[in-house]
Short mmCIF file of C-alpha atoms and ligand atoms in Angstrom, two decimals:
data_model
loop_
_atom_site.label_atom_id
_atom_site.label_comp_id
_atom_site.label_asym_id
_atom_site.label_seq_id
_atom_site.Cartn_x
_atom_site.Cartn_y
_atom_site.Cartn_z
CA MET A 455 130.59 -14.27 -36.65
CA ASP A 456 130.92 -17.65 -34.39
CA ASN A 457 127.44 -19.32 -33.79
CA SER A 458 128.05 -19.64 -29.96
CA VAL A 459 129.28 -15.67 -29.66
CA HIS A 460 126.46 -14.69 -31.28
CA ARG A 461 124.13 -16.41 -29.01
CA LEU A 462 126.32 -15.42 -25.75
CA GLN A 463 125.47 -12.03 -27.08
CA ILE A 464 121.66 -12.30 -27.67
CA ILE A 465 121.57 -13.77 -23.62
CA GLN A 466 123.48 -11.16 -22.48
CA SER A 467 121.37 -8.63 -24.27
CA HIS A 468 118.27 -10.31 -22.70
CA LEU A 469 119.76 -10.31 -19.71
CA LEU A 470 120.39 -6.72 -19.88
CA ALA A 471 116.89 -6.10 -21.20
CA ARG A 472 115.56 -7.89 -17.97
CA SER A 473 117.37 -6.12 -15.25
CA SER A 474 117.96 -2.60 -16.95
CA LEU A 475 116.39 0.83 -17.04
CA THR A 476 115.96 2.60 -20.29
CA ILE A 477 115.41 6.42 -19.94
CA THR A 478 114.26 8.91 -22.54
CA ASP A 479 115.67 12.28 -21.77
CA ASN A 480 113.29 14.61 -23.06
CA ARG A 481 115.01 17.70 -23.50
CA ASN A 482 116.68 16.09 -26.59
CA GLY A 483 115.22 12.89 -27.45
CA LYS A 484 117.77 10.72 -26.77
CA THR A 485 117.38 7.14 -24.82
CA LEU A 486 119.61 5.61 -22.77
CA GLU A 487 119.72 2.22 -21.24
CA VAL A 488 121.43 1.74 -17.95
CA PRO A 489 122.05 -1.82 -15.98
CA ILE A 490 120.42 -2.43 -12.77
CA LYS A 491 122.82 -4.42 -10.24
CA ASN A 492 121.85 -5.38 -6.94
CA GLY A 493 118.81 -3.26 -6.94
CA PHE A 494 120.75 -0.03 -8.16
CA VAL A 495 121.82 1.90 -11.04
CA LEU A 496 125.53 3.54 -11.22
CA GLY A 497 125.59 7.14 -10.67
CA LYS A 498 128.08 7.56 -13.45
CA ASP A 499 125.37 5.70 -15.52
CA MET A 500 123.13 8.21 -15.33
CA GLY A 501 125.98 10.82 -15.68
CA LYS A 502 125.85 9.93 -19.34
CA LEU A 503 122.76 12.04 -19.73
CA LYS A 504 123.87 15.75 -20.46
CA ASN A 505 122.23 19.02 -20.83
CA GLN A 506 123.32 21.32 -23.80
CA GLU A 507 126.10 22.50 -21.91
CA GLY A 508 127.28 19.13 -21.72
CA GLU A 509 126.71 19.14 -17.66
CA ASN A 510 126.02 15.39 -16.51
CA LEU A 511 122.54 14.77 -15.24
CA MET A 512 122.58 14.69 -11.40
CA VAL A 513 120.25 12.67 -8.61
CA TYR A 514 118.66 15.33 -5.76
CA ASP A 515 118.58 13.00 -2.68
CA PRO A 516 118.16 14.85 0.75
CA GLY A 517 119.31 12.60 3.54
CA TYR A 518 120.56 10.17 1.31
CA MET A 519 117.18 8.37 1.38
CA GLN A 520 117.81 6.69 -2.00
CA THR A 521 121.37 6.59 -2.20
CA VAL A 522 123.89 3.74 -1.94
CA CYS A 523 127.56 5.30 -1.48
CA CYS A 524 129.40 2.20 -0.70
CA THR A 525 129.87 -2.03 -0.97
CA SER A 526 130.02 -3.50 2.53
CA ARG A 527 130.43 -7.27 4.13
CA ILE A 528 129.50 -6.23 7.53
CA SER A 529 125.94 -6.09 8.49
CA TYR A 530 122.66 -6.97 6.67
CA ILE A 531 119.18 -5.37 7.56
CA ASP A 532 115.86 -5.96 6.06
CA GLY A 533 113.85 -3.35 7.15
CA ASP A 534 110.35 -4.97 6.05
CA LYS A 535 110.78 -8.21 7.40
CA GLY A 536 112.97 -6.68 10.84
CA ILE A 537 115.99 -8.87 9.95
CA LEU A 538 119.37 -7.65 10.96
CA GLU A 539 122.67 -10.01 10.51
CA TYR A 540 126.38 -9.37 11.50
CA ARG A 541 128.74 -10.93 9.24
CA GLY A 542 125.59 -13.23 8.46
CA TYR A 543 125.07 -14.43 11.82
CA PRO A 544 121.24 -13.26 12.73
CA ILE A 545 121.39 -10.61 15.90
CA GLU A 546 118.94 -12.90 17.73
CA GLU A 547 121.59 -15.85 17.93
CA LEU A 548 124.71 -13.39 19.04
CA ALA A 549 122.72 -12.11 21.51
CA GLU A 550 121.96 -15.13 23.03
CA LYS A 551 125.02 -17.07 22.26
CA SER A 552 127.83 -14.71 22.20
CA SER A 553 130.05 -11.90 24.06
CA PHE A 554 130.29 -8.16 23.18
CA LEU A 555 134.28 -8.64 22.72
CA GLU A 556 133.47 -11.71 20.58
CA VAL A 557 131.01 -9.84 18.34
CA ALA A 558 133.31 -6.89 17.94
CA PHE A 559 135.98 -9.36 16.47
CA LEU A 560 133.64 -10.82 14.15
CA LEU A 561 132.65 -7.38 12.76
CA ILE A 562 136.18 -5.92 12.45
CA ASN A 563 137.94 -9.22 11.47
CA GLY A 564 134.83 -11.00 9.05
CA GLU A 565 134.81 -14.22 11.33
CA LEU A 566 134.08 -15.44 14.81
CA PRO A 567 137.56 -15.85 16.59
CA THR A 568 139.13 -19.44 17.47
CA LYS A 569 139.25 -19.86 21.36
CA MET A 570 143.06 -18.65 20.83
CA GLN A 571 142.24 -15.71 18.86
CA PHE A 572 139.80 -14.42 21.11
CA GLU A 573 142.13 -14.86 24.10
CA LYS A 574 144.58 -12.94 22.15
CA TRP A 575 141.77 -10.16 21.13
CA GLU A 576 140.46 -9.66 24.96
CA HIS A 577 144.53 -9.48 26.47
CA LYS A 578 145.38 -6.81 23.85
CA ILE A 579 142.23 -4.54 24.29
CA LEU A 580 142.27 -4.98 27.85
CA HIS A 581 145.84 -4.05 27.99
CA HIS A 582 145.08 -1.01 26.09
CA THR A 583 142.29 0.29 28.75
CA TYR A 584 145.03 2.70 30.67
CA LEU A 585 144.89 6.65 29.52
CA HIS A 586 147.94 8.48 29.16
CA THR A 587 148.13 10.56 32.63
CA ASP A 588 147.59 14.17 30.40
CA ILE A 589 144.65 12.72 29.00
CA SER A 590 143.24 11.66 32.47
CA ARG A 591 144.52 15.30 33.89
CA MET A 592 142.80 16.83 30.63
CA MET A 593 139.53 15.27 31.58
CA LYS A 594 139.47 16.72 34.94
CA ASN A 595 139.42 20.00 33.75
CA PHE A 596 135.88 19.85 32.03
CA HIS A 597 133.04 21.59 33.93
CA TYR A 598 131.33 19.54 36.89
CA ASP A 599 128.05 19.28 34.90
CA ALA A 600 129.69 19.06 31.42
CA HIS A 601 127.76 16.09 29.31
CA PRO A 602 129.86 13.28 29.41
CA MET A 603 129.06 12.79 25.33
CA GLY A 604 130.94 16.42 25.18
CA VAL A 605 133.65 14.91 27.26
CA LEU A 606 134.09 11.73 25.48
CA VAL A 607 134.17 13.20 21.93
CA SER A 608 136.56 16.09 22.91
CA THR A 609 139.08 13.17 24.54
CA MET A 610 138.62 10.97 21.86
CA SER A 611 139.74 13.71 19.52
CA ALA A 612 142.68 14.89 21.82
CA MET A 613 143.82 11.20 21.82
CA SER A 614 144.95 11.72 18.34
CA THR A 615 147.44 13.99 19.34
CA PHE A 616 148.83 11.50 21.43
CA GLN A 617 149.76 8.81 18.64
CA PRO A 618 151.69 10.68 16.02
CA GLU A 619 153.07 7.71 14.56
CA GLN A 620 149.68 6.81 12.69
CA ASN A 621 148.36 10.29 11.75
CA PRO A 622 148.32 10.54 8.49
CA ALA A 623 149.02 14.19 8.12
CA LEU A 624 152.34 14.02 9.82
CA LEU A 625 153.50 10.84 7.36
CA PRO A 626 153.89 13.18 4.25
CA GLY A 627 153.83 10.38 1.07
CA MET A 628 153.22 7.44 3.51
CA ASP A 629 150.26 5.58 3.89
CA PRO A 630 149.72 4.47 7.22
CA TYR A 631 146.35 2.98 6.97
CA LYS A 632 147.82 0.01 4.56
CA ASP A 633 149.60 -1.38 7.44
CA THR A 634 147.40 -4.06 8.94
CA LEU A 635 149.78 -4.10 12.54
CA LEU A 636 149.72 -0.34 12.69
CA MET A 637 145.70 -0.33 11.74
CA ASN A 638 145.22 -3.41 14.43
CA LYS A 639 147.17 -1.13 17.12
CA GLN A 640 145.04 1.69 16.66
CA ILE A 641 141.68 -0.72 16.96
CA TYR A 642 143.19 -2.14 20.47
CA ARG A 643 143.72 1.31 21.82
CA ILE A 644 140.41 3.01 20.59
CA MET A 645 138.32 -0.44 21.93
CA GLY A 646 140.45 -0.40 24.93
CA ARG A 647 140.43 3.07 26.21
CA ILE A 648 136.73 4.00 25.20
CA ILE A 649 135.32 2.01 28.22
CA THR A 650 137.99 4.20 30.24
CA VAL A 651 137.10 7.63 28.65
CA ALA A 652 133.40 6.74 29.32
CA ALA A 653 133.77 5.68 32.49
CA TYR A 654 136.20 9.08 33.68
CA ALA A 655 133.66 11.16 32.33
CA TYR A 656 131.11 10.03 34.55
CA ARG A 657 133.30 9.87 37.47
CA ASN A 658 134.48 14.03 36.71
CA ARG A 659 130.38 14.61 36.31
CA ILE A 660 129.78 13.24 40.32
CA GLY A 661 133.10 14.20 41.57
CA ARG A 662 134.83 10.89 42.53
CA PRO A 663 138.37 10.07 41.90
CA PHE A 664 139.11 7.96 38.60
CA ASN A 665 139.64 4.39 39.21
CA GLU A 666 142.67 2.61 37.40
CA PRO A 667 141.18 -0.24 34.73
CA ALA A 668 141.48 -3.49 37.20
CA GLN A 669 143.47 -6.78 36.27
CA GLY A 670 141.53 -9.97 36.20
CA LEU A 671 138.07 -8.30 35.23
CA ASN A 672 136.47 -8.77 31.75
CA TYR A 673 135.57 -6.35 29.23
CA ILE A 674 132.34 -5.01 30.78
CA GLU A 675 133.34 -5.86 34.35
CA ASN A 676 136.19 -3.51 34.09
CA PHE A 677 133.89 -0.67 32.82
CA LEU A 678 131.52 -1.12 35.58
CA TYR A 679 134.21 -1.24 38.19
CA MET A 680 135.81 1.90 36.92
CA MET A 681 132.38 3.49 36.71
CA ASP A 682 131.25 2.41 40.20
CA ARG A 683 133.74 1.15 42.61
CA LEU A 684 134.09 3.43 45.54
CA ASN A 685 137.04 2.20 47.78
CA GLU A 686 136.05 -1.72 48.30
CA GLY A 687 138.45 -3.96 48.10
CA ASN A 688 136.39 -6.52 46.61
CA TYR A 689 134.46 -4.52 44.53
CA LYS A 690 132.15 -7.20 41.97
CA SER A 691 129.42 -6.50 39.57
CA HIS A 692 126.03 -8.57 39.86
CA PRO A 693 126.79 -11.38 36.82
CA LYS A 694 123.18 -10.53 35.72
CA LEU A 695 124.05 -7.00 35.43
CA VAL A 696 127.14 -7.71 33.44
CA ARG A 697 125.41 -10.24 31.06
CA ALA A 698 122.59 -7.39 30.27
CA LEU A 699 125.13 -4.99 29.46
CA ASP A 700 126.97 -7.13 27.25
CA VAL A 701 123.70 -8.20 25.27
CA LEU A 702 122.87 -4.13 24.98
CA PHE A 703 126.44 -3.78 23.83
CA ILE A 704 126.09 -6.36 21.03
CA LEU A 705 122.48 -5.01 19.95
CA HIS A 706 124.30 -1.33 19.59
CA ALA A 707 127.67 -2.96 18.15
CA GLU A 708 126.77 -2.13 14.65
CA HIS A 709 124.15 -0.89 12.02
CA GLU A 710 125.43 -0.43 8.64
CA LEU A 711 125.28 2.83 7.43
CA ASN A 712 123.19 4.88 10.27
CA CYS A 713 124.37 8.48 10.31
CA SER A 714 127.23 7.80 12.77
CA THR A 715 128.43 5.40 10.62
CA ALA A 716 128.41 7.13 7.42
CA ALA A 717 129.92 9.94 9.37
CA MET A 718 132.73 7.87 10.34
CA ARG A 719 133.43 6.82 6.50
CA HIS A 720 132.86 10.55 5.31
CA LEU A 721 135.43 11.28 7.77
CA ALA A 722 137.73 8.47 7.04
CA SER A 723 137.52 9.34 3.10
CA SER A 724 139.56 12.58 3.93
CA GLU A 725 142.71 10.24 5.28
CA VAL A 726 142.15 12.01 8.57
CA ASP A 727 143.44 9.93 11.59
CA VAL A 728 141.28 7.34 13.20
CA TYR A 729 140.96 9.17 16.63
CA THR A 730 139.44 12.21 15.04
CA CYS A 731 136.93 9.81 12.62
CA ILE A 732 135.88 8.44 15.95
CA ALA A 733 135.15 11.65 17.42
CA GLY A 734 133.63 12.78 14.30
CA ALA A 735 131.34 9.98 14.36
CA ALA A 736 130.36 10.16 18.25
CA ALA A 737 129.40 13.50 17.61
CA ALA A 738 126.99 12.42 14.68
CA LEU A 739 125.55 9.95 17.33
CA TYR A 740 125.24 12.33 20.09
CA GLY A 741 122.13 13.88 18.00
CA ARG A 742 118.56 13.29 19.77
CA LYS A 743 117.24 11.87 16.23
CA HIS A 744 119.88 9.08 16.47
CA GLY A 745 121.96 7.54 19.58
CA GLY A 746 120.89 10.62 21.92
CA ALA A 747 117.23 9.26 21.51
CA ASN A 748 117.65 6.83 24.48
CA GLU A 749 118.29 9.69 26.54
CA ALA A 750 115.23 11.52 24.86
CA VAL A 751 112.90 8.82 25.47
CA LEU A 752 113.39 9.03 29.13
CA ARG A 753 113.07 12.53 29.17
CA MET A 754 110.02 12.46 27.57
CA LEU A 755 108.50 9.56 29.93
CA GLU A 756 109.69 11.52 32.51
CA GLU A 757 107.63 14.83 31.21
CA ILE A 758 104.54 12.44 30.20
CA GLY A 759 104.64 11.73 34.05
CA SER A 760 101.91 9.27 34.38
CA VAL A 761 99.75 6.53 31.92
CA SER A 762 96.78 8.99 32.11
CA ASN A 763 98.83 11.60 30.53
CA ILE A 764 99.30 9.59 27.35
CA PRO A 765 96.60 10.41 25.27
CA SER A 766 97.35 14.05 24.97
CA PHE A 767 100.78 13.47 24.68
CA LEU A 768 100.06 11.27 21.79
CA GLU A 769 97.61 13.77 19.99
CA LYS A 770 100.38 16.74 20.58
CA VAL A 771 102.95 14.36 18.66
CA LYS A 772 100.11 13.78 16.08
CA ALA A 773 99.66 17.51 15.85
CA GLY A 774 103.16 17.84 14.89
CA LYS A 775 104.27 19.11 18.09
CA GLY A 776 107.57 16.77 19.14
CA ARG A 777 107.81 13.50 18.43
CA LEU A 778 107.62 10.03 19.97
CA MET A 779 111.20 9.45 20.78
CA GLY A 780 112.39 6.02 20.51
CA PHE A 781 109.56 5.30 17.65
CA GLY A 782 110.28 5.30 14.11
CA HIS A 783 113.38 4.17 11.71
CA ARG A 784 114.52 5.22 8.26
CA VAL A 785 115.31 1.58 7.63
CA TYR A 786 112.85 -0.73 9.68
CA LYS A 787 109.31 -0.11 8.85
CA ASN A 788 108.57 -3.31 11.28
CA TYR A 789 109.43 -3.93 14.68
CA ASP A 790 113.15 -3.16 15.38
CA PRO A 791 114.29 -6.83 16.07
CA ARG A 792 116.69 -5.29 18.43
CA ALA A 793 114.00 -3.53 20.41
CA ILE A 794 112.25 -7.30 21.00
CA ILE A 795 115.43 -8.55 22.93
CA VAL A 796 115.86 -5.06 24.85
CA ARG A 797 112.37 -5.93 26.08
CA LYS A 798 113.26 -9.09 27.63
CA ILE A 799 116.31 -7.77 29.13
CA ALA A 800 114.56 -5.21 30.86
CA ASP A 801 112.93 -8.10 32.96
CA ASP A 802 116.24 -9.57 34.00
CA VAL A 803 117.52 -6.06 35.21
CA PHE A 804 114.42 -5.44 37.30
CA SER A 805 114.80 -8.76 38.82
CA VAL A 806 118.22 -7.24 40.12
CA CYS A 807 117.39 -3.67 40.66
CA GLY A 808 113.89 -3.38 41.18
CA LYS A 809 111.02 -2.45 38.77
CA GLU A 810 111.55 1.18 37.14
CA PRO A 811 108.27 2.45 37.62
CA LEU A 812 108.78 4.63 33.95
CA ILE A 813 108.30 1.16 32.48
CA ASP A 814 104.45 1.12 32.98
CA ILE A 815 104.21 4.43 30.89
CA ALA A 816 106.47 3.29 28.14
CA MET A 817 104.68 -0.19 27.73
CA GLU A 818 100.94 1.55 27.64
CA LEU A 819 102.74 3.93 25.01
CA GLU A 820 103.86 1.65 23.02
CA ARG A 821 100.33 0.02 23.06
CA ILE A 822 98.47 2.80 22.31
CA ALA A 823 100.94 4.25 19.45
CA LEU A 824 100.72 0.68 17.82
CA THR A 825 96.85 1.01 17.49
CA ASP A 826 96.50 4.37 16.60
CA LYS A 827 96.14 5.30 12.82
CA TYR A 828 98.90 7.81 12.84
CA PHE A 829 101.54 5.47 13.64
CA ILE A 830 100.17 2.56 11.94
CA ASP A 831 99.99 4.84 8.72
CA ARG A 832 103.77 5.89 8.53
CA LYS A 833 104.98 2.57 10.01
CA LEU A 834 106.29 3.75 13.13
CA TYR A 835 107.11 0.95 15.33
CA PRO A 836 109.48 1.14 19.07
CA ASN A 837 113.06 1.07 17.93
CA VAL A 838 115.85 -0.05 19.89
CA ASP A 839 116.28 2.90 22.15
CA PHE A 840 112.32 2.94 23.26
CA TYR A 841 113.12 0.19 26.20
CA THR A 842 116.93 1.01 26.81
CA GLY A 843 116.61 4.24 28.63
CA VAL A 844 114.04 2.47 31.53
CA ILE A 845 116.73 -0.43 31.76
CA TYR A 846 120.05 2.13 32.21
CA LYS A 847 117.83 3.96 34.63
CA SER A 848 116.78 0.96 36.64
CA MET A 849 120.90 0.09 36.73
CA GLY A 850 121.38 3.29 37.91
CA PHE A 851 123.09 5.10 35.04
CA PRO A 852 122.04 8.69 34.84
CA THR A 853 120.27 9.86 31.85
CA ASP A 854 123.11 11.92 30.24
CA MET A 855 125.27 8.41 30.31
CA PHE A 856 122.64 6.69 28.03
CA PRO A 857 124.20 7.92 24.58
CA VAL A 858 127.73 6.85 25.93
CA LEU A 859 126.05 3.76 26.67
CA PHE A 860 125.42 3.35 23.01
CA THR A 861 128.81 4.71 21.78
CA ILE A 862 131.43 2.29 23.45
CA PRO A 863 129.90 -0.71 21.50
CA ARG A 864 129.16 1.45 18.24
CA VAL A 865 132.91 1.89 17.96
CA ALA A 866 133.37 -1.64 16.97
CA GLY A 867 131.05 -1.25 13.94
CA TRP A 868 132.69 2.04 13.70
CA LEU A 869 136.24 0.49 13.15
CA ALA A 870 134.69 -2.45 11.06
CA HIS A 871 133.43 0.21 8.47
CA TRP A 872 137.05 2.17 8.64
CA LYS A 873 138.92 -0.86 8.02
CA GLU A 874 136.69 -1.95 4.95
CA PHE A 875 136.76 1.45 3.94
CA HIS A 876 140.40 1.66 3.46
CA ALA A 877 140.64 -1.41 2.06
CA ASP A 878 138.11 -0.88 -0.41
CA PRO A 879 139.93 -0.43 -4.07
CA GLU A 880 136.62 1.85 -4.97
CA ASN A 881 136.99 4.36 -1.94
CA LYS A 882 136.94 7.74 -2.70
CA ILE A 883 136.55 11.09 -0.87
CA VAL A 884 133.19 11.90 0.00
CA ARG A 885 131.95 14.95 -2.11
CA PRO A 886 128.26 15.36 -2.81
CA ARG A 887 126.92 18.34 -4.89
CA GLN A 888 124.31 20.90 -4.05
CA ASN A 889 121.37 22.55 -5.63
CA TYR A 890 122.83 26.29 -5.50
CA ILE A 891 119.74 28.64 -5.64
CA GLY A 892 121.42 31.46 -4.08
CA LYS A 893 122.30 34.82 -5.75
CA ARG A 894 124.85 34.90 -8.22
CA THR A 895 127.58 37.64 -9.79
CA ARG A 896 127.01 40.76 -7.53
CA ASP A 897 128.95 43.74 -7.02
CA TYR A 898 130.67 44.19 -3.86
CA VAL A 899 129.35 47.40 -1.87
CA PRO A 900 131.67 49.07 0.32
CA VAL A 901 130.97 48.84 4.01
CA ASP A 902 129.73 52.62 4.49
CA LYS A 903 127.27 52.29 1.41
CA ARG A 904 125.19 49.18 2.78
CA GLN A 905 121.95 48.65 4.21
CA LYS A 906 120.85 46.41 6.94
CA SER A 907 119.78 42.88 5.88
CA ASP A 908 116.26 42.17 6.40
CA PHE A 909 117.42 38.79 8.17
CA PHE A 910 119.54 40.61 10.56
CA LEU A 911 116.63 42.86 11.47
CA SER A 912 114.34 40.33 12.14
CA SER A 913 116.71 38.05 14.31
CA VAL A 914 117.77 40.75 16.39
CA THR A 915 114.16 41.94 17.02
CA SER A 916 112.71 38.30 17.82
CA THR A 917 115.72 37.45 20.09
CA ARG A 918 115.04 41.09 22.05
CA ALA A 919 111.48 40.34 21.77
CA LYS A 920 111.99 36.80 23.60
CA ARG A 921 114.25 38.41 26.06
CA ARG A 922 111.09 41.17 26.72
CA GLU A 923 108.77 38.16 27.10
CA VAL A 924 110.93 35.96 29.58
CA ASN A 925 111.27 39.34 31.47
N1 ACO B 2000 106.77 10.30 16.36
C1 ACO B 2000 105.82 10.48 15.52
N2 ACO B 2000 106.13 10.91 14.37
C2 ACO B 2000 107.14 10.13 13.39
C3 ACO B 2000 107.80 9.80 14.29
C4 ACO B 2000 107.82 9.78 15.49
N3 ACO B 2000 109.11 9.18 16.09
N4 ACO B 2000 108.96 9.33 13.28
C5 ACO B 2000 108.59 9.89 12.20
N5 ACO B 2000 107.59 10.09 12.25
C6 ACO B 2000 106.60 11.02 11.03
C7 ACO B 2000 107.12 11.79 10.41
O1 ACO B 2000 106.35 13.31 11.40
C8 ACO B 2000 106.65 11.89 9.11
O2 ACO B 2000 105.13 12.08 9.00
P1 ACO B 2000 104.51 13.03 8.04
O3 ACO B 2000 104.55 12.58 6.57
O4 ACO B 2000 103.22 13.51 8.13
O5 ACO B 2000 105.34 14.47 7.66
C9 ACO B 2000 106.96 10.48 8.79
O6 ACO B 2000 106.59 10.24 10.08
C10 ACO B 2000 108.57 9.91 8.39
O7 ACO B 2000 109.01 10.56 9.31
P2 ACO B 2000 110.39 11.22 8.73
O8 ACO B 2000 111.27 12.03 9.64
O9 ACO B 2000 110.47 11.58 7.30
O10 ACO B 2000 111.37 9.65 8.59
P3 ACO B 2000 112.78 9.56 8.81
O11 ACO B 2000 113.41 8.01 8.21
O12 ACO B 2000 113.60 10.58 8.06
O13 ACO B 2000 113.26 9.59 10.47
C11 ACO B 2000 113.68 8.97 12.73
C12 ACO B 2000 113.68 8.31 10.93
C13 ACO B 2000 114.54 10.25 12.63
C14 ACO B 2000 114.43 7.95 13.39
C15 ACO B 2000 112.73 9.36 12.86
O14 ACO B 2000 111.39 8.48 12.82
C16 ACO B 2000 112.57 9.98 14.63
O15 ACO B 2000 112.61 11.06 14.53
N6 ACO B 2000 112.05 9.27 15.58
C17 ACO B 2000 112.60 9.60 16.71
C18 ACO B 2000 113.86 9.56 17.30
C19 ACO B 2000 114.60 8.49 17.53
O16 ACO B 2000 113.75 7.47 18.06
N7 ACO B 2000 115.71 8.08 16.72
C20 ACO B 2000 116.24 6.83 17.15
C21 ACO B 2000 116.15 5.97 15.73
S1 ACO B 2000 116.95 4.62 16.06
C22 ACO B 2000 118.78 4.82 16.25
O17 ACO B 2000 119.36 6.09 15.65
C23 ACO B 2000 119.89 3.96 17.31
#
């Protein structure tokens, strides 16, 4: 063998030894060395370990706590150091210098836009803010007190039926999402229409007619116009509030594989159309452990009611009776960098709208929690949503609109992941495996010979008992 090739092989094996994992399978004594790359091992390498029946070794990981499922270039988080970057730009700098629409361009297209690119981008998005009249008619049919997230999820899903030309289900043998122009068109439509859908969900809720999108207003101004205008000819939203919402939108635009973005990729993997993907991602966001947390924080602060009730509230949380909403994060084990920026925005908003009294409870709650052993031991810090609810309340948004205000900007992140997913040669339909512990190979029992199951008995009893209790 050539000496240089031999030397290369030795270097390679040393490198592998330094960044590899050696596993001994005690079931059969076999040893396997697998490379570690970027801090992870490949699932398919672990699958080389097999039992006597030849079945691959699997990894059990509820909640995907330790699972890397894709390669991405969109956002970077260092949860221990409290770092968040979009396409390499620190969130603090984007919040200070950029606008939401510019950040959306960055996330979706990979680079900040030039002046000309931005003008075209803004024009295209604002040009697509109008809803088909059948969609707005449909939105009027929701019950007057429908939660706006329910309306938003259903409307985004319904939108799929209005754009058949992009729907893979209707295009056998074709791959519409390989066509950049067609993809961009859906991006403009979704980014544009989401503010109109959000505003209409609110207007329907308060029984007021819909405002058509206006000419000459930017993205945020248009959203506020459609939300708030009564019949003023010269409606103008306060520039400080426009900027506050713009920054809040920047902070909420993207956060790598959170529950809703993971849902977006999950749905995209089945090749369902992008409107249905957005509806599914928005549904995942609605939950109170995720994007519904801002609403839950406000309801919690209202329930606490006064600073003097904080200690007893925290005792209940520590005893496992409920959670301190707006605290804790799967990835951040330090202060969420977005929460620091949000806290600063609160003062700007209060200077226009007046101080929201719940802020005193929130601040005292944060102060006590951050010095309490329970929260220190578990590394629980305020997340982005701890203060947003108080800000939105001060700005006059009703509580159930808060998750909608999270959804609008997160659409940009979802679309960035949707685009990245479709361009990824490694993409695959998502199909995790389960640990099945249920019954097997049972004999079918004819209906007249079946016994009532314990589960059925107990659930009926407990429901009746509950009803008796209430009465
Ligand atoms: N209040 C009280 N205890 C908490 C909280 C909280 N907010 N969050 C976590 N804990 C405790 C858990 O009870 C658990 O304690 P234990 O080890 O004694 O059992 C421990 O901390 C770990 O909690 P997990 O639920 O395992 O952490 P996980 O990473 O799965 O959950 C989550 C993260 C869902 C965000 C959680 O912290 C939570 O429910 N927070 C409140 C809801 C919230 O604010 N969500 C918004 C997140 S940010 C966003 O989506 C934009």
